[in-house]
PDB file of C-alpha atoms and ligand atoms in Angstrom:
ATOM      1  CA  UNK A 804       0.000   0.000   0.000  1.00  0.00           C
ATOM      2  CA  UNK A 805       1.399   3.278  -0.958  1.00  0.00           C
ATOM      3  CA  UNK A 806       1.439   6.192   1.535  1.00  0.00           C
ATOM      4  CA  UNK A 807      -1.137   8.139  -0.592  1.00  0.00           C
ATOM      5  CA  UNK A 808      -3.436   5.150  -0.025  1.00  0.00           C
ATOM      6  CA  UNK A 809      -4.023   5.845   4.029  1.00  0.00           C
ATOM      7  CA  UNK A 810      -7.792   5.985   4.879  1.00  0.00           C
ATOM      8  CA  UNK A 811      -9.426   7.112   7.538  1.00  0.00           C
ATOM      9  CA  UNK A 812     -13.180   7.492   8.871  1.00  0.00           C
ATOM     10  CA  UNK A 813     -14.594  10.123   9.751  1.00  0.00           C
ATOM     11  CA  UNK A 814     -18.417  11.013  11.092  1.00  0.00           C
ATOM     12  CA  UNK A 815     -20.811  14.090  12.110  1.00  0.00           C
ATOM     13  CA  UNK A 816     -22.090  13.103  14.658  1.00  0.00           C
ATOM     14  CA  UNK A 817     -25.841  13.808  15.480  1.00  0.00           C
ATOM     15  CA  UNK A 818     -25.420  17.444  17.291  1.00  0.00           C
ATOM     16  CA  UNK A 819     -23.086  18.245  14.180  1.00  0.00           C
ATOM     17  CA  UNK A 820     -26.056  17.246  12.049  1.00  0.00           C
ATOM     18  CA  UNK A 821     -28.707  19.187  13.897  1.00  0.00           C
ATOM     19  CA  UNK A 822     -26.266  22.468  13.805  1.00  0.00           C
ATOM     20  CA  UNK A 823     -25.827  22.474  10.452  1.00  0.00           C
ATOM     21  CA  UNK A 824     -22.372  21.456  10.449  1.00  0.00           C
ATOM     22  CA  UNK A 825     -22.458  18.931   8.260  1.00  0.00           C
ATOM     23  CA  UNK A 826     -21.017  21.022   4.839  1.00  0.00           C
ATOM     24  CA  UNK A 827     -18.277  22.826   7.828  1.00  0.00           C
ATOM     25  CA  UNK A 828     -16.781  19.419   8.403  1.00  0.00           C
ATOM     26  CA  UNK A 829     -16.798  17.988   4.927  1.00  0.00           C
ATOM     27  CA  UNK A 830     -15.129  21.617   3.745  1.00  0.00           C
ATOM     28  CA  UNK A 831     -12.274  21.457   6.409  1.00  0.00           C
ATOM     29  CA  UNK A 832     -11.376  18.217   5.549  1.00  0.00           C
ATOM     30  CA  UNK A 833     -11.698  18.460   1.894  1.00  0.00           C
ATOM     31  CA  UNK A 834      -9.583  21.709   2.609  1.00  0.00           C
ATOM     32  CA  UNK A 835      -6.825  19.776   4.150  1.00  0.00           C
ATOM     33  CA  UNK A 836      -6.519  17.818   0.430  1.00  0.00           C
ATOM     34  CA  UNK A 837      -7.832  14.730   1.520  1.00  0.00           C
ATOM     35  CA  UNK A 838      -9.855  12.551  -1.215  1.00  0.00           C
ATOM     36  CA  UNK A 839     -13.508  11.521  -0.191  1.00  0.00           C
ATOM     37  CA  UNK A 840     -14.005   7.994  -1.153  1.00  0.00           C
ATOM     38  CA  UNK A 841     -17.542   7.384   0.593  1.00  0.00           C
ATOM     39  CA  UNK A 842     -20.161   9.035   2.479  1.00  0.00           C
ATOM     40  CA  UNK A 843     -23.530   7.904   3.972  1.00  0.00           C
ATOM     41  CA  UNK A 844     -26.031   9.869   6.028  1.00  0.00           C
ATOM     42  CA  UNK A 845     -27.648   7.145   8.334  1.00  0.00           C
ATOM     43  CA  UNK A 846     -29.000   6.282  11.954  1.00  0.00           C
ATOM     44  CA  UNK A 847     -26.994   3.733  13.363  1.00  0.00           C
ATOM     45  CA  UNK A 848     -28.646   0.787  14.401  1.00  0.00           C
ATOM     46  CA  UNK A 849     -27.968   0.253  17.806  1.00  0.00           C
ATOM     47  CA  UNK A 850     -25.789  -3.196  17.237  1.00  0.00           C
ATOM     48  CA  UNK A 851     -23.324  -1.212  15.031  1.00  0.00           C
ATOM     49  CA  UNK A 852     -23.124   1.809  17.059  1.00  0.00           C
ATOM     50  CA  UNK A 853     -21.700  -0.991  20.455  1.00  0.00           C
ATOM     51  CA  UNK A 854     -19.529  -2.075  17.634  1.00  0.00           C
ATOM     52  CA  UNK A 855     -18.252   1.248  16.317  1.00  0.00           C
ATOM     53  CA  UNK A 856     -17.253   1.844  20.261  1.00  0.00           C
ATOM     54  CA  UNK A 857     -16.340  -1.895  21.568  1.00  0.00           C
ATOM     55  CA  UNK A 858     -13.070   0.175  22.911  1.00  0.00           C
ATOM     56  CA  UNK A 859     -15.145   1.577  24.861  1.00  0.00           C
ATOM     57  CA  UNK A 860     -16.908  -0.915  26.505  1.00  0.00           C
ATOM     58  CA  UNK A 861     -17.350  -1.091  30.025  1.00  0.00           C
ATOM     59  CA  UNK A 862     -16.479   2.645  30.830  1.00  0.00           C
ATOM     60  CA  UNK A 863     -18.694   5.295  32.651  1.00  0.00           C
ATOM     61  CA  UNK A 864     -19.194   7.417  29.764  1.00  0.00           C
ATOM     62  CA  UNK A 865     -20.143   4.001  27.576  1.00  0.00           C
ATOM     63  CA  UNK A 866     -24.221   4.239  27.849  1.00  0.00           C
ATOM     64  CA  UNK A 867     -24.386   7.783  27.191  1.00  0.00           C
ATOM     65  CA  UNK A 868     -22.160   7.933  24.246  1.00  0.00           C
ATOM     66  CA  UNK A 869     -23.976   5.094  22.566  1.00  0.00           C
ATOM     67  CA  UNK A 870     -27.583   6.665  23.528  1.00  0.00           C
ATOM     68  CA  UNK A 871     -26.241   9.891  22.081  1.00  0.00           C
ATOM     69  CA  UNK A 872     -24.369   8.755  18.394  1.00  0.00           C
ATOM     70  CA  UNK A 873     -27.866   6.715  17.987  1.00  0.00           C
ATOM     71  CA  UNK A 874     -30.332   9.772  18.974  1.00  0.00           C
ATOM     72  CA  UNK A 875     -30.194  11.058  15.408  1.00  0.00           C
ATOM     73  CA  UNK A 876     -28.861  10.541  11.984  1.00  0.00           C
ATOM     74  CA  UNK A 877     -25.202  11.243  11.427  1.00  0.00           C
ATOM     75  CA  UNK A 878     -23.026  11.635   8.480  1.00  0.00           C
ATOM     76  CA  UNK A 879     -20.092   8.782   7.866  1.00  0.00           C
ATOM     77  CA  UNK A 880     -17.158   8.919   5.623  1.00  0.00           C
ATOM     78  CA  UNK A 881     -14.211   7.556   4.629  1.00  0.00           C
ATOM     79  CA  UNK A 882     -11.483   9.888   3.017  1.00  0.00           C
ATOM     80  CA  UNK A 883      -7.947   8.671   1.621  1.00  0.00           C
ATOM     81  CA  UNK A 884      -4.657  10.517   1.131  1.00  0.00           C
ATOM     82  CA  UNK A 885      -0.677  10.448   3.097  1.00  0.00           C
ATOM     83  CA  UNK A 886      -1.169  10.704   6.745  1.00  0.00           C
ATOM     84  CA  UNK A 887      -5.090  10.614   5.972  1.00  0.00           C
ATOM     85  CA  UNK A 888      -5.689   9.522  10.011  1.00  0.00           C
ATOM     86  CA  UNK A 889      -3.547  12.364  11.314  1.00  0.00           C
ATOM     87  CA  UNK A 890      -5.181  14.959   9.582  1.00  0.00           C
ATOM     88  CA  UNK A 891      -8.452  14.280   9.656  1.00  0.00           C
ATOM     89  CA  UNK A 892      -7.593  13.730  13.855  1.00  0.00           C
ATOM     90  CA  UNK A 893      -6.195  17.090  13.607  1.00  0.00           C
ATOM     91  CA  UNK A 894      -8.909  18.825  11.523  1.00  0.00           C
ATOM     92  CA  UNK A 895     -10.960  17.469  14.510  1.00  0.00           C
ATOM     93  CA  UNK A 896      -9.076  18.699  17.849  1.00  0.00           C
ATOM     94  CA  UNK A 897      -8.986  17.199  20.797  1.00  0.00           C
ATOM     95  CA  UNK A 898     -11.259  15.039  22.954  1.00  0.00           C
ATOM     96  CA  UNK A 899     -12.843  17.511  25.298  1.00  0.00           C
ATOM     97  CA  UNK A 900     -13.442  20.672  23.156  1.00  0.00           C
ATOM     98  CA  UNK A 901     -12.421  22.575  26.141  1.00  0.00           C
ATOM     99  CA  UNK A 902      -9.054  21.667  25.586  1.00  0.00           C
ATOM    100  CA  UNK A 903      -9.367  21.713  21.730  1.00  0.00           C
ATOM    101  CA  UNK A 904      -7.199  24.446  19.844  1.00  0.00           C
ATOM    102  CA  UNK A 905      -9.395  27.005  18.759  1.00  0.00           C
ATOM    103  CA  UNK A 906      -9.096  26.197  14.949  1.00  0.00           C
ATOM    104  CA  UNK A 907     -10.488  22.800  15.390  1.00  0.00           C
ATOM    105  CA  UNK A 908     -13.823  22.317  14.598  1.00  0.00           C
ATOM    106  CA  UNK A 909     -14.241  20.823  18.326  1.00  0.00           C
ATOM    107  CA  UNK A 910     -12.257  23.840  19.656  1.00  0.00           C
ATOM    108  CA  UNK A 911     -14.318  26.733  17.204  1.00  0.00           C
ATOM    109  CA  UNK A 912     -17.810  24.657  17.416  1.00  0.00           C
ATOM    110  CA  UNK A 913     -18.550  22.869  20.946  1.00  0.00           C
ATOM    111  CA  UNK A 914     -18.200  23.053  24.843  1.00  0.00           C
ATOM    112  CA  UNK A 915     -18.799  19.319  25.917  1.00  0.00           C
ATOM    113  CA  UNK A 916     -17.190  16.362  25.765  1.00  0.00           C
ATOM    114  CA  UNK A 917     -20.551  14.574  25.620  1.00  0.00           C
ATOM    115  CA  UNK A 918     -21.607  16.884  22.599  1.00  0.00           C
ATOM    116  CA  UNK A 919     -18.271  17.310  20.415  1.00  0.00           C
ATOM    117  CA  UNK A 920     -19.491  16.632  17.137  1.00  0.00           C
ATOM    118  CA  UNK A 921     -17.473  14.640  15.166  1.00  0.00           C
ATOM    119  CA  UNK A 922     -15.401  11.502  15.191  1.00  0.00           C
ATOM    120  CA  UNK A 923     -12.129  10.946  13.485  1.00  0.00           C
ATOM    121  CA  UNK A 924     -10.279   7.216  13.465  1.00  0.00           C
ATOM    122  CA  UNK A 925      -7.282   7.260  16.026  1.00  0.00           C
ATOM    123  CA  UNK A 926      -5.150   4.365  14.099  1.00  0.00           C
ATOM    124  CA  UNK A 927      -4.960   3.259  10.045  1.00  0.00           C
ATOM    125  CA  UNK A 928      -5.639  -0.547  12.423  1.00  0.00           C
ATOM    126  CA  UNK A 929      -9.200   1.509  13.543  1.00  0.00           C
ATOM    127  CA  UNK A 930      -9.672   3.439  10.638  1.00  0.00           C
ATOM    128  CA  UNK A 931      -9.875   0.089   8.390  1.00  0.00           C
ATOM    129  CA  UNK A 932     -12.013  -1.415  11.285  1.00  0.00           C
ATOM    130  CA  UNK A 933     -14.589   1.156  11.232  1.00  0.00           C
ATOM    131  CA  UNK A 934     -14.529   1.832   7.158  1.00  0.00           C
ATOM    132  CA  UNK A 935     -15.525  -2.152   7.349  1.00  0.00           C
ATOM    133  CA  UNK A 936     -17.962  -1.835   9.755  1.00  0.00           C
ATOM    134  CA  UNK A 937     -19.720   1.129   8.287  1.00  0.00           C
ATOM    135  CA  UNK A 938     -18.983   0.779   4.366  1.00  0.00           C
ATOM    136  CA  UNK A 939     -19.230  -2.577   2.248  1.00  0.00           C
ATOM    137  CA  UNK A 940     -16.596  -2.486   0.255  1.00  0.00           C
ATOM    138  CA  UNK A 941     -18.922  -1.307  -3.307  1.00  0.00           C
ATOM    139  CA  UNK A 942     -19.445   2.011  -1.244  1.00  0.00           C
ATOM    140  CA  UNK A 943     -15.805   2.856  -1.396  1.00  0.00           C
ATOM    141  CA  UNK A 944     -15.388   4.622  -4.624  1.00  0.00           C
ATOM    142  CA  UNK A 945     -10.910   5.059  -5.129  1.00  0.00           C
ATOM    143  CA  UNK A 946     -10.746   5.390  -8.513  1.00  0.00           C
ATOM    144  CA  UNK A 947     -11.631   8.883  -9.261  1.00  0.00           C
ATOM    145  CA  UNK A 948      -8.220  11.311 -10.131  1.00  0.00           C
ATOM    146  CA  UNK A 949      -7.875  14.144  -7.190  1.00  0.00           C
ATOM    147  CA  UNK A 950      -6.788  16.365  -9.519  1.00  0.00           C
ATOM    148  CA  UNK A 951      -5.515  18.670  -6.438  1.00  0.00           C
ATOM    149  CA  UNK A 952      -3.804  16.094  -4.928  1.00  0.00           C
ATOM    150  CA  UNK A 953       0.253  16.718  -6.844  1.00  0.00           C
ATOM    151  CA  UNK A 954      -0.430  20.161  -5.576  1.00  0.00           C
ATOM    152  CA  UNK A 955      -1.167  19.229  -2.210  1.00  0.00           C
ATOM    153  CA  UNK A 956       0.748  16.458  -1.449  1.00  0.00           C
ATOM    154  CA  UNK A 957       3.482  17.048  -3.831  1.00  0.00           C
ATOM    155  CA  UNK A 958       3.605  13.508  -5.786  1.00  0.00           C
TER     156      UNK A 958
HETATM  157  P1  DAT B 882     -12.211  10.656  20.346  1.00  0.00           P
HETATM  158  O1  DAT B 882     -13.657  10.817  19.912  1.00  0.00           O
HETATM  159  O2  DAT B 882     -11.504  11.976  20.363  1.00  0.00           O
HETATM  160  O3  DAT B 882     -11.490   9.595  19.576  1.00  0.00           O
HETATM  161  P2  DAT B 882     -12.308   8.736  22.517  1.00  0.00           P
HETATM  162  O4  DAT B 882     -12.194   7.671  21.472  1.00  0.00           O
HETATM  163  O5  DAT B 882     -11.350   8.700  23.656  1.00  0.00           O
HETATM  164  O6  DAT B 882     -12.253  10.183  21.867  1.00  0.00           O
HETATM  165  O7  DAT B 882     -13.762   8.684  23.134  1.00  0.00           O
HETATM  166  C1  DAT B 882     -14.896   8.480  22.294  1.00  0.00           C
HETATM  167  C2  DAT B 882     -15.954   9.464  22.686  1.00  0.00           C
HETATM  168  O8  DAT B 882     -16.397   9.177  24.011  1.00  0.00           O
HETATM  169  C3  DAT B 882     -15.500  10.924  22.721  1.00  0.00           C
HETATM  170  O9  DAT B 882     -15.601  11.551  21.461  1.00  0.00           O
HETATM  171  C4  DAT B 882     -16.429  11.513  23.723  1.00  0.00           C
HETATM  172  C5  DAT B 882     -16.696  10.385  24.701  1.00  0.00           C
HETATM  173  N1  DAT B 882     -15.810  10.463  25.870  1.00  0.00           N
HETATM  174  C6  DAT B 882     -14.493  10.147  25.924  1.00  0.00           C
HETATM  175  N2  DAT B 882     -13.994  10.335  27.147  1.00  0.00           N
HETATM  176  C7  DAT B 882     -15.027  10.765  27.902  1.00  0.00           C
HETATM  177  C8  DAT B 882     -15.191  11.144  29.264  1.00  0.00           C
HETATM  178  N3  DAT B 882     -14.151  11.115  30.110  1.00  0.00           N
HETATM  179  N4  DAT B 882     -16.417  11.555  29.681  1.00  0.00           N
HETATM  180  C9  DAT B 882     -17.476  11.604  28.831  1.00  0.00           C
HETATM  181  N5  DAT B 882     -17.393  11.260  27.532  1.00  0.00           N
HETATM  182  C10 DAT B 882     -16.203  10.855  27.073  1.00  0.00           C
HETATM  183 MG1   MG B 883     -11.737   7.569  19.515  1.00  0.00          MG
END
């Protein structure tokens, strides 16, 4: 796998969707030069969104952060480019929007952790986990030309 091939998921979660943020967070990362290769908008069954957080399992926060990515539709994606999962983590901002960089779309867009929008893959090892849990593989759509991309990413 070349370097350019890196993917990485990314979702708006349902306060992003109610907000209107759904065209902020697609622009940002689009912005960044990264090359959209699916995108849903979809409630998550409930048995897919304990999947999507197994990590999680087990933790205070667990109920309440399944309860909320399954109150409402959300937006998933799956983007591709060098360093796609560091970006897109970085387009994001940190965990806790209180301690996100202004910048961020967590740091310029929420206050609570429980409420911060958007979710970004932490690993290429969870990024391919989640594009398989949320994408069959005829959703992923690779072989369009970027035609930005030798501008952005220099190759
Ligand atoms: P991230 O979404 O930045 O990858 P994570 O994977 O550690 O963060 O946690 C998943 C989500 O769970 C996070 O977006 C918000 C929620 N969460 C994490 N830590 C929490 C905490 N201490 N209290 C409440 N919610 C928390
Ligand atoms: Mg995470």
């Amino acid at each position: 796998m070349s370097d350019m091939e890196e993917r990485t998921f990314v979702a708006v979660k349902p306060d992003g969707v109610q907000r209107g943020l759904v065209g902020e967070v697609i622009r940002r990362i689009e912005a960044r030069g990264l090359k959209l290769i699916a995108l849903k908008f979809v409630q998550l069954p409930l048995e897919v969104a304990l999947s999507h957080y197994c990590e999680h399992e087990g933790k205070p926060f667990f109920d309440d952060l399944v309860k909320y990515i399954t109150s409402g539709p959300i937006v998933t994606m799956a983007f591709q480019g060098k360093h796609a999962v560091l970006i897109a983590r970085s387009v994001i901002g940190a965990t806790n929007p209180v301690q996100a960089a202004m910048g961020t779309i967590r740091g310029d867009f929420a206050a609570e952790i429980g409420r911060n929008l958007v979710h970004g893959a932490d690993s290429v090892e969870n990024a391919k986990r989640e594009i398989s849990l949320h994408f069959k593989d005829s959703e992923l759509i690779t072989t369009w030309h970027h035609t930005g991309e030798q501008w952005i990413f220099g190759s």
